[in-house]
mmCIF file of C-alpha atoms in Angstrom:
data_model
loop_
_atom_site.group_PDB
_atom_site.id
_atom_site.type_symbol
_atom_site.label_atom_id
_atom_site.label_comp_id
_atom_site.label_asym_id
_atom_site.label_seq_id
_atom_site.Cartn_x
_atom_site.Cartn_y
_atom_site.Cartn_z
ATOM 1 C CA MET A 1 0.000 0.000 0.000
ATOM 2 C CA ASP A 2 1.100 3.567 -0.577
ATOM 3 C CA TYR A 3 0.448 6.277 2.013
ATOM 4 C CA LYS A 4 -3.069 7.171 0.835
ATOM 5 C CA GLU A 5 -4.036 3.512 0.617
ATOM 6 C CA ALA A 6 -2.675 2.887 4.105
ATOM 7 C CA LEU A 7 -4.761 5.703 5.600
ATOM 8 C CA ALA A 8 -7.805 4.500 3.670
ATOM 9 C CA TYR A 9 -7.263 1.024 5.097
ATOM 10 C CA LEU A 10 -7.091 2.383 8.634
ATOM 11 C CA ASP A 11 -10.246 4.391 8.025
ATOM 12 C CA SER A 12 -12.008 1.330 6.610
ATOM 13 C CA ILE A 13 -11.586 -0.614 9.839
ATOM 14 C CA GLY A 14 -13.129 2.171 11.846
ATOM 15 C CA TYR A 15 -16.374 0.218 11.797
ATOM 16 C CA PHE A 16 -14.878 -2.171 14.336
ATOM 17 C CA GLY A 17 -15.333 0.704 16.763
ATOM 18 C CA SER A 18 -13.780 0.991 20.196
ATOM 19 C CA LYS A 19 -13.578 -2.334 22.005
ATOM 20 C CA PRO A 20 -11.761 -2.167 25.342
ATOM 21 C CA GLY A 21 -9.435 -5.068 26.074
ATOM 22 C CA LEU A 22 -5.839 -6.132 25.583
ATOM 23 C CA GLU A 23 -6.380 -9.477 23.851
ATOM 24 C CA ARG A 24 -6.345 -8.187 20.268
ATOM 25 C CA ILE A 25 -3.382 -5.829 20.630
ATOM 26 C CA GLY A 26 -1.529 -8.555 22.515
ATOM 27 C CA ALA A 27 -2.142 -11.129 19.795
ATOM 28 C CA LEU A 28 -1.119 -8.700 17.045
ATOM 29 C CA LEU A 29 2.097 -7.699 18.807
ATOM 30 C CA GLU A 30 2.873 -11.370 19.384
ATOM 31 C CA LYS A 31 2.795 -11.879 15.604
ATOM 32 C CA LEU A 32 5.277 -8.985 15.306
ATOM 33 C CA GLY A 33 7.690 -10.472 17.816
ATOM 34 C CA ASN A 34 6.510 -8.308 20.734
ATOM 35 C CA PRO A 35 8.434 -5.166 19.771
ATOM 36 C CA HIS A 36 7.335 -3.394 22.965
ATOM 37 C CA LYS A 37 9.157 -5.848 25.213
ATOM 38 C CA GLY A 38 12.334 -4.393 26.664
ATOM 39 C CA MET A 39 11.482 -0.826 25.682
ATOM 40 C CA LYS A 40 11.340 2.048 28.182
ATOM 41 C CA PHE A 41 8.137 4.047 28.528
ATOM 42 C CA VAL A 42 6.560 6.974 30.320
ATOM 43 C CA HIS A 43 2.821 6.211 30.342
ATOM 44 C CA ILE A 44 0.338 9.076 30.758
ATOM 45 C CA ALA A 45 -3.410 8.901 31.471
ATOM 46 C CA GLY A 46 -5.981 11.505 32.538
ATOM 47 C CA THR A 47 -9.076 13.358 31.411
ATOM 48 C CA ASN A 48 -7.345 16.681 30.792
ATOM 49 C CA GLY A 49 -3.725 17.696 30.431
ATOM 50 C CA LYS A 50 -2.265 14.378 29.353
ATOM 51 C CA GLY A 51 -1.330 15.670 25.902
ATOM 52 C CA SER A 52 0.384 18.749 27.324
ATOM 53 C CA CYS A 53 2.151 16.555 29.873
ATOM 54 C CA ALA A 54 3.320 14.184 27.139
ATOM 55 C CA ALA A 55 4.621 17.056 25.003
ATOM 56 C CA MET A 56 6.532 18.577 27.931
ATOM 57 C CA ALA A 57 7.975 15.231 29.022
ATOM 58 C CA ALA A 58 9.127 14.395 25.499
ATOM 59 C CA SER A 59 10.657 17.853 25.096
ATOM 60 C CA ILE A 60 12.639 17.471 28.330
ATOM 61 C CA LEU A 61 13.900 13.990 27.434
ATOM 62 C CA LYS A 62 14.888 15.200 23.980
ATOM 63 C CA ALA A 63 16.729 18.176 25.495
ATOM 64 C CA ALA A 64 18.648 15.697 27.667
ATOM 65 C CA GLY A 65 19.868 13.924 24.534
ATOM 66 C CA TYR A 66 17.619 10.875 24.609
ATOM 67 C CA LYS A 67 16.097 9.540 21.406
ATOM 68 C CA THR A 68 12.475 10.025 22.409
ATOM 69 C CA GLY A 69 9.306 8.642 20.883
ATOM 70 C CA LEU A 70 5.996 10.432 21.391
ATOM 71 C CA TYR A 71 2.568 8.877 20.896
ATOM 72 C CA THR A 72 -0.504 11.134 21.133
ATOM 73 C CA SER A 73 -4.030 11.523 19.783
ATOM 74 C CA PRO A 74 -5.962 12.954 18.094
ATOM 75 C CA TYR A 75 -4.118 14.906 15.398
ATOM 76 C CA LEU A 76 -4.672 18.473 14.196
ATOM 77 C CA TYR A 77 -3.485 18.383 10.562
ATOM 78 C CA ARG A 78 -2.053 15.017 9.562
ATOM 79 C CA PHE A 79 -2.405 11.520 10.917
ATOM 80 C CA ASN A 80 1.388 11.257 11.218
ATOM 81 C CA GLU A 81 1.391 13.750 14.102
ATOM 82 C CA ARG A 82 0.343 10.898 16.377
ATOM 83 C CA MET A 83 3.727 9.177 16.088
ATOM 84 C CA GLN A 84 6.944 11.151 16.473
ATOM 85 C CA VAL A 85 10.593 10.498 17.235
ATOM 86 C CA GLY A 86 12.729 13.427 18.317
ATOM 87 C CA GLY A 87 9.975 15.823 17.285
ATOM 88 C CA ARG A 88 9.851 14.333 13.767
ATOM 89 C CA GLU A 89 6.622 12.785 12.521
ATOM 90 C CA ILE A 90 6.683 9.289 11.065
ATOM 91 C CA PRO A 91 7.436 9.599 7.315
ATOM 92 C CA ASP A 92 4.577 8.792 4.930
ATOM 93 C CA GLU A 93 6.441 5.935 3.287
ATOM 94 C CA THR A 94 7.404 4.398 6.634
ATOM 95 C CA LEU A 95 3.830 4.462 7.918
ATOM 96 C CA ALA A 96 2.620 2.909 4.664
ATOM 97 C CA GLU A 97 5.277 0.193 4.783
ATOM 98 C CA ILE A 98 4.516 -0.727 8.405
ATOM 99 C CA LEU A 99 0.759 -0.855 7.820
ATOM 100 C CA THR A 100 1.350 -2.988 4.729
ATOM 101 C CA ARG A 101 3.138 -5.477 6.975
ATOM 102 C CA LEU A 102 0.425 -5.332 9.622
ATOM 103 C CA LYS A 103 -2.588 -5.673 7.335
ATOM 104 C CA PRO A 104 -2.355 -9.422 6.542
ATOM 105 C CA LEU A 105 -1.637 -10.199 10.199
ATOM 106 C CA ALA A 106 -4.703 -8.254 11.337
ATOM 107 C CA GLU A 107 -6.892 -9.687 8.593
ATOM 108 C CA ALA A 108 -5.961 -13.224 9.670
ATOM 109 C CA MET A 109 -7.174 -12.628 13.224
ATOM 110 C CA GLU A 110 -10.617 -13.950 14.115
ATOM 111 C CA ASP A 111 -11.204 -10.949 16.362
ATOM 112 C CA HIS A 112 -10.029 -8.093 14.140
ATOM 113 C CA PRO A 113 -8.043 -5.304 15.852
ATOM 114 C CA THR A 114 -9.643 -1.873 16.053
ATOM 115 C CA GLU A 115 -8.220 1.156 14.280
ATOM 116 C CA PHE A 116 -6.582 2.421 17.462
ATOM 117 C CA GLU A 117 -5.093 -0.998 18.222
ATOM 118 C CA LEU A 118 -3.613 -1.257 14.754
ATOM 119 C CA MET A 119 -2.250 2.265 15.006
ATOM 120 C CA THR A 120 -0.733 1.525 18.424
ATOM 121 C CA ALA A 121 0.934 -1.646 17.128
ATOM 122 C CA ALA A 122 2.341 0.299 14.168
ATOM 123 C CA ALA A 123 3.727 2.974 16.473
ATOM 124 C CA LEU A 124 5.336 0.490 18.855
ATOM 125 C CA LEU A 125 6.958 -1.343 15.947
ATOM 126 C CA TRP A 126 8.327 1.941 14.556
ATOM 127 C CA TYR A 127 9.724 3.051 17.927
ATOM 128 C CA LYS A 128 11.459 -0.325 18.262
ATOM 129 C CA GLU A 129 12.961 -0.111 14.784
ATOM 130 C CA GLU A 130 14.061 3.455 15.473
ATOM 131 C CA ALA A 131 15.816 2.203 18.634
ATOM 132 C CA CYS A 132 14.210 4.835 20.864
ATOM 133 C CA ASP A 133 15.760 5.263 24.286
ATOM 134 C CA VAL A 134 12.329 6.032 25.724
ATOM 135 C CA VAL A 135 8.771 6.493 24.479
ATOM 136 C CA VAL A 136 6.260 8.911 26.002
ATOM 137 C CA LEU A 137 2.973 7.100 25.530
ATOM 138 C CA GLU A 138 -0.369 8.881 25.892
ATOM 139 C CA VAL A 139 -3.365 6.702 26.712
ATOM 140 C CA GLY A 140 -6.143 6.784 24.124
ATOM 141 C CA LEU A 141 -9.181 6.198 26.345
ATOM 142 C CA GLY A 142 -9.315 5.257 30.005
ATOM 143 C CA GLY A 143 -6.253 3.269 30.922
ATOM 144 C CA ARG A 144 -6.838 -0.218 32.277
ATOM 145 C CA PHE A 145 -8.104 -1.685 28.995
ATOM 146 C CA ASP A 146 -6.568 0.847 26.610
ATOM 147 C CA ALA A 147 -4.368 -0.652 23.895
ATOM 148 C CA THR A 148 -1.352 1.292 25.165
ATOM 149 C CA ASN A 149 -1.579 -0.610 28.469
ATOM 150 C CA ILE A 150 -0.157 -3.699 26.775
ATOM 151 C CA ILE A 151 3.293 -2.471 27.840
ATOM 152 C CA ASP A 152 5.107 -3.842 30.865
ATOM 153 C CA ALA A 153 5.751 -1.619 33.884
ATOM 154 C CA PRO A 154 6.838 1.810 32.576
ATOM 155 C CA GLU A 155 9.527 3.984 34.106
ATOM 156 C CA ALA A 156 6.691 6.153 35.378
ATOM 157 C CA ALA A 157 2.905 6.050 35.216
ATOM 158 C CA VAL A 158 1.459 9.567 35.255
ATOM 159 C CA ILE A 159 -2.168 10.317 36.145
ATOM 160 C CA MET A 160 -3.227 13.810 35.102
ATOM 161 C CA ASN A 161 -6.361 15.775 35.989
ATOM 162 C CA ILE A 162 -9.447 13.560 36.133
ATOM 163 C CA GLY A 163 -13.009 14.659 35.415
ATOM 164 C CA LEU A 164 -16.231 13.355 33.922
ATOM 165 C CA ASP A 165 -15.770 12.462 30.255
ATOM 166 C CA HIS A 166 -16.541 9.304 28.257
ATOM 167 C CA THR A 167 -18.845 8.366 31.127
ATOM 168 C CA ALA A 168 -20.713 5.749 29.071
ATOM 169 C CA ILE A 169 -17.480 3.750 28.844
ATOM 170 C CA LEU A 170 -15.494 4.673 31.947
ATOM 171 C CA GLY A 171 -18.186 5.256 34.570
ATOM 172 C CA ASP A 172 -20.164 8.225 35.805
ATOM 173 C CA THR A 173 -18.214 9.115 38.951
ATOM 174 C CA VAL A 174 -14.671 10.451 39.260
ATOM 175 C CA GLU A 175 -13.828 7.468 41.462
ATOM 176 C CA GLN A 176 -14.835 5.002 38.740
ATOM 177 C CA ILE A 177 -12.913 6.946 36.109
ATOM 178 C CA ALA A 178 -9.876 7.203 38.396
ATOM 179 C CA PHE A 179 -9.971 3.428 38.884
ATOM 180 C CA GLU A 180 -9.851 2.873 35.126
ATOM 181 C CA LYS A 181 -7.012 5.353 34.615
ATOM 182 C CA ALA A 182 -5.030 4.014 37.590
ATOM 183 C CA GLY A 183 -4.940 0.713 35.722
ATOM 184 C CA ILE A 184 -1.752 1.891 34.005
ATOM 185 C CA ILE A 185 0.079 1.668 37.338
ATOM 186 C CA LYS A 186 2.004 -1.605 37.503
ATOM 187 C CA LYS A 187 4.364 -3.209 39.987
ATOM 188 C CA GLY A 188 7.892 -1.939 39.372
ATOM 189 C CA THR A 189 6.940 1.546 38.206
ATOM 190 C CA ASP A 190 6.743 4.902 39.982
ATOM 191 C CA ALA A 191 3.413 6.730 39.947
ATOM 192 C CA VAL A 192 3.130 10.502 39.495
ATOM 193 C CA LEU A 193 -0.173 12.227 40.245
ATOM 194 C CA TYR A 194 -1.504 15.654 39.319
ATOM 195 C CA GLN A 195 -2.708 17.171 42.598
ATOM 196 C CA GLN A 196 -6.492 16.840 42.785
ATOM 197 C CA SER A 197 -9.461 15.809 44.886
ATOM 198 C CA GLU A 198 -9.084 13.368 47.752
ATOM 199 C CA ALA A 199 -11.661 11.144 46.021
ATOM 200 C CA VAL A 200 -9.320 10.655 43.068
ATOM 201 C CA THR A 201 -6.153 10.643 45.166
ATOM 202 C CA GLY A 202 -7.580 7.933 47.398
ATOM 203 C CA VAL A 203 -8.252 5.629 44.460
ATOM 204 C CA VAL A 204 -4.762 6.131 43.029
ATOM 205 C CA ARG A 205 -3.112 5.768 46.435
ATOM 206 C CA GLU A 206 -4.950 2.495 47.059
ATOM 207 C CA ARG A 207 -3.744 1.117 43.725
ATOM 208 C CA CYS A 208 -0.171 2.097 44.562
ATOM 209 C CA GLU A 209 -0.338 0.534 48.019
ATOM 210 C CA GLU A 210 -1.690 -2.709 46.579
ATOM 211 C CA LEU A 211 1.276 -2.964 44.224
ATOM 212 C CA GLY A 212 3.977 -1.457 46.410
ATOM 213 C CA VAL A 213 4.451 1.434 43.991
ATOM 214 C CA PRO A 214 5.852 4.778 45.219
ATOM 215 C CA LEU A 215 3.386 7.640 44.700
ATOM 216 C CA HIS A 216 4.652 11.157 43.951
ATOM 217 C CA ILE A 217 2.055 13.948 44.026
ATOM 218 C CA ALA A 218 2.609 17.404 42.555
ATOM 219 C CA ASP A 219 2.360 20.185 45.128
ATOM 220 C CA PHE A 220 0.678 23.179 43.543
ATOM 221 C CA SER A 221 1.407 25.331 46.614
ATOM 222 C CA GLN A 222 5.029 25.251 45.417
ATOM 223 C CA ILE A 223 4.117 27.039 42.159
ATOM 224 C CA GLN A 224 5.037 30.728 42.225
ATOM 225 C CA PRO A 225 3.999 32.632 39.079
ATOM 226 C CA GLU A 226 6.538 35.293 38.107
ATOM 227 C CA PHE A 227 5.454 36.690 34.731
ATOM 228 C CA ASP A 228 2.378 36.066 32.631
ATOM 229 C CA SER A 229 1.303 37.436 29.245
ATOM 230 C CA ILE A 230 -0.271 36.251 26.011
ATOM 231 C CA TYR A 231 3.251 35.388 24.829
ATOM 232 C CA GLY A 232 4.124 32.963 27.632
ATOM 233 C CA GLN A 233 4.789 32.766 31.338
ATOM 234 C CA SER A 234 7.547 32.186 33.865
ATOM 235 C CA PHE A 235 7.325 30.655 37.318
ATOM 236 C CA THR A 236 9.233 28.859 40.018
ATOM 237 C CA TYR A 237 8.480 25.375 41.314
ATOM 238 C CA ARG A 238 10.105 24.182 44.519
ATOM 239 C CA GLY A 239 12.318 27.247 44.237
ATOM 240 C CA ASN A 240 13.658 26.582 40.732
ATOM 241 C CA PRO A 241 12.872 29.000 37.860
ATOM 242 C CA TYR A 242 11.237 27.959 34.569
ATOM 243 C CA ALA A 243 9.729 29.574 31.473
ATOM 244 C CA LEU A 244 6.829 28.089 29.520
ATOM 245 C CA PRO A 245 5.369 29.176 26.165
ATOM 246 C CA LEU A 246 1.975 27.589 26.936
ATOM 247 C CA LEU A 247 -0.684 29.882 28.404
ATOM 248 C CA GLY A 248 -2.929 29.546 31.428
ATOM 249 C CA ALA A 249 -2.602 28.734 35.114
ATOM 250 C CA HIS A 250 -3.592 25.157 34.316
ATOM 251 C CA GLN A 251 -0.415 24.749 32.271
ATOM 252 C CA LEU A 252 1.654 25.662 35.321
ATOM 253 C CA LYS A 253 -0.071 22.803 37.146
ATOM 254 C CA ASN A 254 0.620 20.482 34.229
ATOM 255 C CA ALA A 255 4.243 21.620 34.244
ATOM 256 C CA ALA A 256 4.547 21.037 37.992
ATOM 257 C CA THR A 257 3.394 17.459 37.448
ATOM 258 C CA VAL A 258 5.986 17.031 34.691
ATOM 259 C CA LEU A 259 8.660 18.410 37.008
ATOM 260 C CA GLU A 260 7.728 15.728 39.556
ATOM 261 C CA LEU A 261 8.048 13.214 36.716
ATOM 262 C CA ALA A 262 11.497 14.552 35.868
ATOM 263 C CA ALA A 263 12.569 14.119 39.501
ATOM 264 C CA VAL A 264 11.288 10.536 39.466
ATOM 265 C CA LEU A 265 13.159 9.719 36.251
ATOM 266 C CA ARG A 266 16.332 11.270 37.642
ATOM 267 C CA ALA A 267 16.040 9.117 40.772
ATOM 268 C CA ARG A 268 15.621 6.052 38.543
ATOM 269 C CA GLY A 269 18.946 6.765 36.851
ATOM 270 C CA TRP A 270 18.009 8.934 33.889
ATOM 271 C CA LYS A 271 20.480 11.756 33.312
ATOM 272 C CA LEU A 272 18.365 14.910 33.402
ATOM 273 C CA GLU A 273 20.365 18.007 34.209
ATOM 274 C CA GLN A 274 18.455 20.997 35.558
ATOM 275 C CA SER A 275 19.389 22.892 32.387
ATOM 276 C CA ASP A 276 17.825 20.099 30.281
ATOM 277 C CA VAL A 277 14.586 20.359 32.218
ATOM 278 C CA GLU A 278 14.517 24.143 31.907
ATOM 279 C CA HIS A 279 15.278 24.053 28.178
ATOM 280 C CA GLY A 280 12.751 21.274 27.561
ATOM 281 C CA LEU A 281 9.915 23.249 29.131
ATOM 282 C CA TYR A 282 10.925 26.438 27.336
ATOM 283 C CA ALA A 283 11.057 24.658 23.968
ATOM 284 C CA VAL A 284 7.815 22.690 24.222
ATOM 285 C CA HIS A 285 5.416 23.007 21.289
ATOM 286 C CA TRP A 286 1.820 21.915 21.801
ATOM 287 C CA PRO A 287 -0.569 23.741 19.450
ATOM 288 C CA GLY A 288 -4.288 24.224 19.896
ATOM 289 C CA ARG A 289 -4.235 24.689 23.660
ATOM 290 C CA PHE A 290 -5.236 28.312 24.315
ATOM 291 C CA GLU A 291 -2.902 29.218 21.501
ATOM 292 C CA LEU A 292 -2.592 32.775 20.224
ATOM 293 C CA LEU A 293 -2.962 32.665 16.432
ATOM 294 C CA SER A 294 -3.227 36.382 15.736
ATOM 295 C CA GLU A 295 -2.573 39.628 17.593
ATOM 296 C CA GLU A 296 -4.430 41.960 15.209
ATOM 297 C CA PRO A 297 -7.161 41.019 15.561
ATOM 298 C CA LEU A 298 -6.763 38.934 18.713
ATOM 299 C CA PHE A 299 -7.629 35.319 17.966
ATOM 300 C CA VAL A 300 -6.975 32.301 20.197
ATOM 301 C CA VAL A 301 -7.869 28.656 19.690
ATOM 302 C CA ASP A 302 -8.381 25.918 22.254
ATOM 303 C CA GLY A 303 -9.372 22.303 21.690
ATOM 304 C CA GLY A 304 -11.238 22.124 25.019
ATOM 305 C CA HIS A 305 -14.218 19.817 24.702
ATOM 306 C CA ASN A 306 -15.532 18.970 28.181
ATOM 307 C CA PRO A 307 -16.746 20.962 31.224
ATOM 308 C CA GLN A 308 -13.323 20.985 32.890
ATOM 309 C CA CYS A 309 -11.738 22.385 29.732
ATOM 310 C CA ALA A 310 -14.514 24.968 29.490
ATOM 311 C CA GLN A 311 -13.703 26.202 32.992
ATOM 312 C CA THR A 312 -10.069 26.634 31.976
ATOM 313 C CA VAL A 313 -10.975 28.526 28.789
ATOM 314 C CA ARG A 314 -13.421 30.739 30.704
ATOM 315 C CA ASP A 315 -10.777 31.529 33.322
ATOM 316 C CA ASN A 316 -8.144 32.256 30.677
ATOM 317 C CA LEU A 317 -10.442 34.578 28.732
ATOM 318 C CA LEU A 318 -11.325 36.536 31.856
ATOM 319 C CA HIS A 319 -7.681 36.642 32.941
ATOM 320 C CA TYR A 320 -5.955 37.584 29.690
ATOM 321 C CA PHE A 321 -8.746 39.662 28.128
ATOM 322 C CA PRO A 322 -10.758 41.185 30.993
ATOM 323 C CA ASP A 323 -11.812 44.305 29.106
ATOM 324 C CA LYS A 324 -12.374 42.856 25.642
ATOM 325 C CA ARG A 325 -15.590 41.878 23.895
ATOM 326 C CA ARG A 326 -15.316 38.100 23.661
ATOM 327 C CA ILE A 327 -16.578 36.380 20.505
ATOM 328 C CA LEU A 328 -16.750 32.592 20.803
ATOM 329 C CA LEU A 329 -16.371 30.527 17.626
ATOM 330 C CA LEU A 330 -17.981 27.376 18.921
ATOM 331 C CA GLY A 331 -18.243 23.828 17.566
ATOM 332 C CA ILE A 332 -19.034 20.806 19.762
ATOM 333 C CA LEU A 333 -19.466 17.051 19.421
ATOM 334 C CA ALA A 334 -22.978 15.831 20.141
ATOM 335 C CA ASP A 335 -21.830 13.188 22.642
ATOM 336 C CA LYS A 336 -20.203 15.752 24.932
ATOM 337 C CA ASP A 337 -21.869 17.393 27.940
ATOM 338 C CA TYR A 338 -22.574 20.541 25.978
ATOM 339 C CA PRO A 339 -25.229 21.937 28.371
ATOM 340 C CA GLU A 340 -22.659 22.231 31.172
ATOM 341 C CA LEU A 341 -19.855 23.158 28.763
ATOM 342 C CA THR A 342 -21.808 26.044 27.224
ATOM 343 C CA ALA A 343 -23.127 27.226 30.594
ATOM 344 C CA THR A 344 -19.539 27.610 31.750
ATOM 345 C CA LEU A 345 -18.275 29.266 28.564
ATOM 346 C CA ASN A 346 -21.215 31.658 28.579
ATOM 347 C CA GLU A 347 -19.757 33.350 31.647
ATOM 348 C CA ALA A 348 -17.020 34.746 29.387
ATOM 349 C CA ALA A 349 -18.963 35.122 26.121
ATOM 350 C CA ASP A 350 -20.545 38.195 24.564
ATOM 351 C CA GLU A 351 -21.359 36.712 21.158
ATOM 352 C CA TYR A 352 -21.404 33.300 19.460
ATOM 353 C CA ILE A 353 -20.591 32.023 15.981
ATOM 354 C CA CYS A 354 -21.511 28.371 15.536
ATOM 355 C CA ILE A 355 -19.658 25.870 13.355
ATOM 356 C CA THR A 356 -19.799 22.109 12.825
ATOM 357 C CA PRO A 357 -16.573 20.233 13.742
ATOM 358 C CA GLU A 358 -15.046 17.838 11.222
ATOM 359 C CA SER A 359 -16.416 14.676 12.827
ATOM 360 C CA PRO A 360 -19.350 12.333 12.248
ATOM 361 C CA ARG A 361 -20.153 12.863 15.932
ATOM 362 C CA ALA A 362 -20.477 16.636 15.503
ATOM 363 C CA LEU A 363 -23.439 18.592 16.791
ATOM 364 C CA PRO A 364 -24.750 20.501 13.740
ATOM 365 C CA ALA A 365 -24.111 24.232 13.988
ATOM 366 C CA LYS A 366 -27.827 25.036 13.631
ATOM 367 C CA GLU A 367 -28.739 22.771 16.569
ATOM 368 C CA LEU A 368 -26.011 24.342 18.663
ATOM 369 C CA ALA A 369 -27.248 27.828 17.767
ATOM 370 C CA ASP A 370 -30.814 26.904 18.735
ATOM 371 C CA TYR A 371 -29.526 25.746 22.120
ATOM 372 C CA LEU A 372 -27.409 28.858 22.664
ATOM 373 C CA ASN A 373 -30.391 31.166 22.101
ATOM 374 C CA ARG A 374 -31.325 30.561 25.742
ATOM 375 C CA PHE A 375 -28.451 32.841 26.773
ATOM 376 C CA ASN A 376 -29.973 35.850 24.949
ATOM 377 C CA LYS A 377 -26.757 36.808 23.196
ATOM 378 C CA PRO A 378 -26.078 37.280 19.467
ATOM 379 C CA VAL A 379 -25.746 33.911 17.712
ATOM 380 C CA ALA A 380 -24.704 33.286 14.097
ATOM 381 C CA VAL A 381 -24.474 30.035 12.126
ATOM 382 C CA CYS A 382 -21.849 29.272 9.475
ATOM 383 C CA ASP A 383 -21.843 26.460 6.948
ATOM 384 C CA THR A 384 -18.112 25.780 7.137
ATOM 385 C CA ILE A 385 -15.280 26.291 9.590
ATOM 386 C CA ARG A 386 -13.566 28.698 7.206
ATOM 387 C CA ASP A 387 -16.770 30.736 6.932
ATOM 388 C CA GLY A 388 -16.898 30.842 10.718
ATOM 389 C CA VAL A 389 -13.327 32.123 10.973
ATOM 390 C CA SER A 390 -13.998 34.748 8.285
ATOM 391 C CA LEU A 391 -17.139 35.979 10.023
ATOM 392 C CA ALA A 392 -15.371 36.100 13.385
ATOM 393 C CA LEU A 393 -12.556 38.172 11.903
ATOM 394 C CA ASP A 394 -15.047 40.490 10.215
ATOM 395 C CA ARG A 395 -16.817 41.088 13.516
ATOM 396 C CA SER A 396 -13.672 41.609 15.567
ATOM 397 C CA ASP A 397 -11.897 44.897 16.155
ATOM 398 C CA GLY A 398 -9.369 46.370 18.553
ATOM 399 C CA GLU A 399 -11.815 46.019 21.416
ATOM 400 C CA SER A 400 -12.555 42.329 20.956
ATOM 401 C CA VAL A 401 -10.990 38.879 21.032
ATOM 402 C CA VAL A 402 -12.096 35.759 19.183
ATOM 403 C CA CYS A 403 -11.780 32.407 20.927
ATOM 404 C CA ALA A 404 -12.375 29.245 18.916
ATOM 405 C CA VAL A 405 -13.234 26.404 21.280
ATOM 406 C CA GLY A 406 -15.262 23.215 21.699
ATOM 407 C CA SER A 407 -13.433 20.447 19.833
ATOM 408 C CA LEU A 408 -9.927 19.413 18.794
ATOM 409 C CA TYR A 409 -11.465 18.252 15.516
ATOM 410 C CA SER A 410 -11.828 21.893 14.422
ATOM 411 C CA VAL A 411 -8.405 23.132 15.477
ATOM 412 C CA GLY A 412 -6.422 22.003 12.433
ATOM 413 C CA GLU A 413 -8.609 23.778 9.907
ATOM 414 C CA ILE A 414 -8.908 26.872 12.095
ATOM 415 C CA ARG A 415 -5.116 27.134 12.381
ATOM 416 C CA ALA A 416 -4.787 26.570 8.633
ATOM 417 C CA CYS A 417 -6.992 29.594 7.979
ATOM 418 C CA PHE A 418 -4.296 31.876 9.378
ATOM 419 C CA GLU A 419 -1.784 30.845 6.792
ATOM 420 C CA ARG A 420 -3.460 33.341 4.497
ATOM 421 C CA TYR A 421 -4.147 36.158 6.927
#
């Protein structure tokens, strides 16, 4: 298969859906000679912040000179973004060649692997063949039965901020969701936890005690903000200074968790100089997370798609743009808790422009607009994402800011619009 054929093949097996369990990925990797065995991993789960954490961790390890794999989802522009080594995406021809090798193995299986399982197997095989020193592996969904959890005990298992999302699959309480995500903690690892509620902490602590795993919890009282603007921020954590290009107080909390991870890795024998950690944080690139795309007019984009994310976006808008008219370019998936999400965002919104994200699960823009009418604020509907961006720019001026939010599935096209502005 060539590259286009390989992506079409992956898309064609999407009908197998999401089926939790490790049997299929295990059987497929067995056919490949278990490439994941013997590799070193940092495994990251959580409802929010796991992508930012993964990007920061990979940036630090790369700065320290380690050949570092990074596995994340979803992507913004190209499928290849999901698999990187040293900040370089998997080449088209390599992805096609690996999937060509995997296809007959998957087709021969009585219980066919899902798209995510096949993608995970392809990534693990590539990281092995690239001889990565370490791979930063982001969980796809949940943790305990996620395909990425086929790995043996990682160097560190990181649990980021946990909230209510994917409740139909993971459970409808934070304790149930925490239990699923804590499933990535295995005997022989170290666990790192984003500081959060005692309900979540208790579940994670119990898992660690059962397995005899050390638990390291970020201490947000040790964060001291120093400088903060729409161009980045600086802070100290446990007395050490750092600079971060990512915006928002939540990113300082994510960074504090990564700094605990760095300390854990150092204690386990990884050579991470303080200068490597500082440079890695400063150099991190993680687009689509309260990212400033334009200064004139002001335009930010955030892939936030659940109530917790909405709270962060609301807080950031009120913090960075307290005196601006705030225009929200909004597109949401229908299976998200959009009543709570929109109620939260509305606290920082003066006007809405509705779009439909690029997903079969999208809530149509017209339906979203009808729902938003309850807030008694101006609401417009656009047929395409590009039309939505154009209208938002037309309506903005020096006294306003546009914030595109609601789904990561819109971020790629929104960012692409600014290549011509």
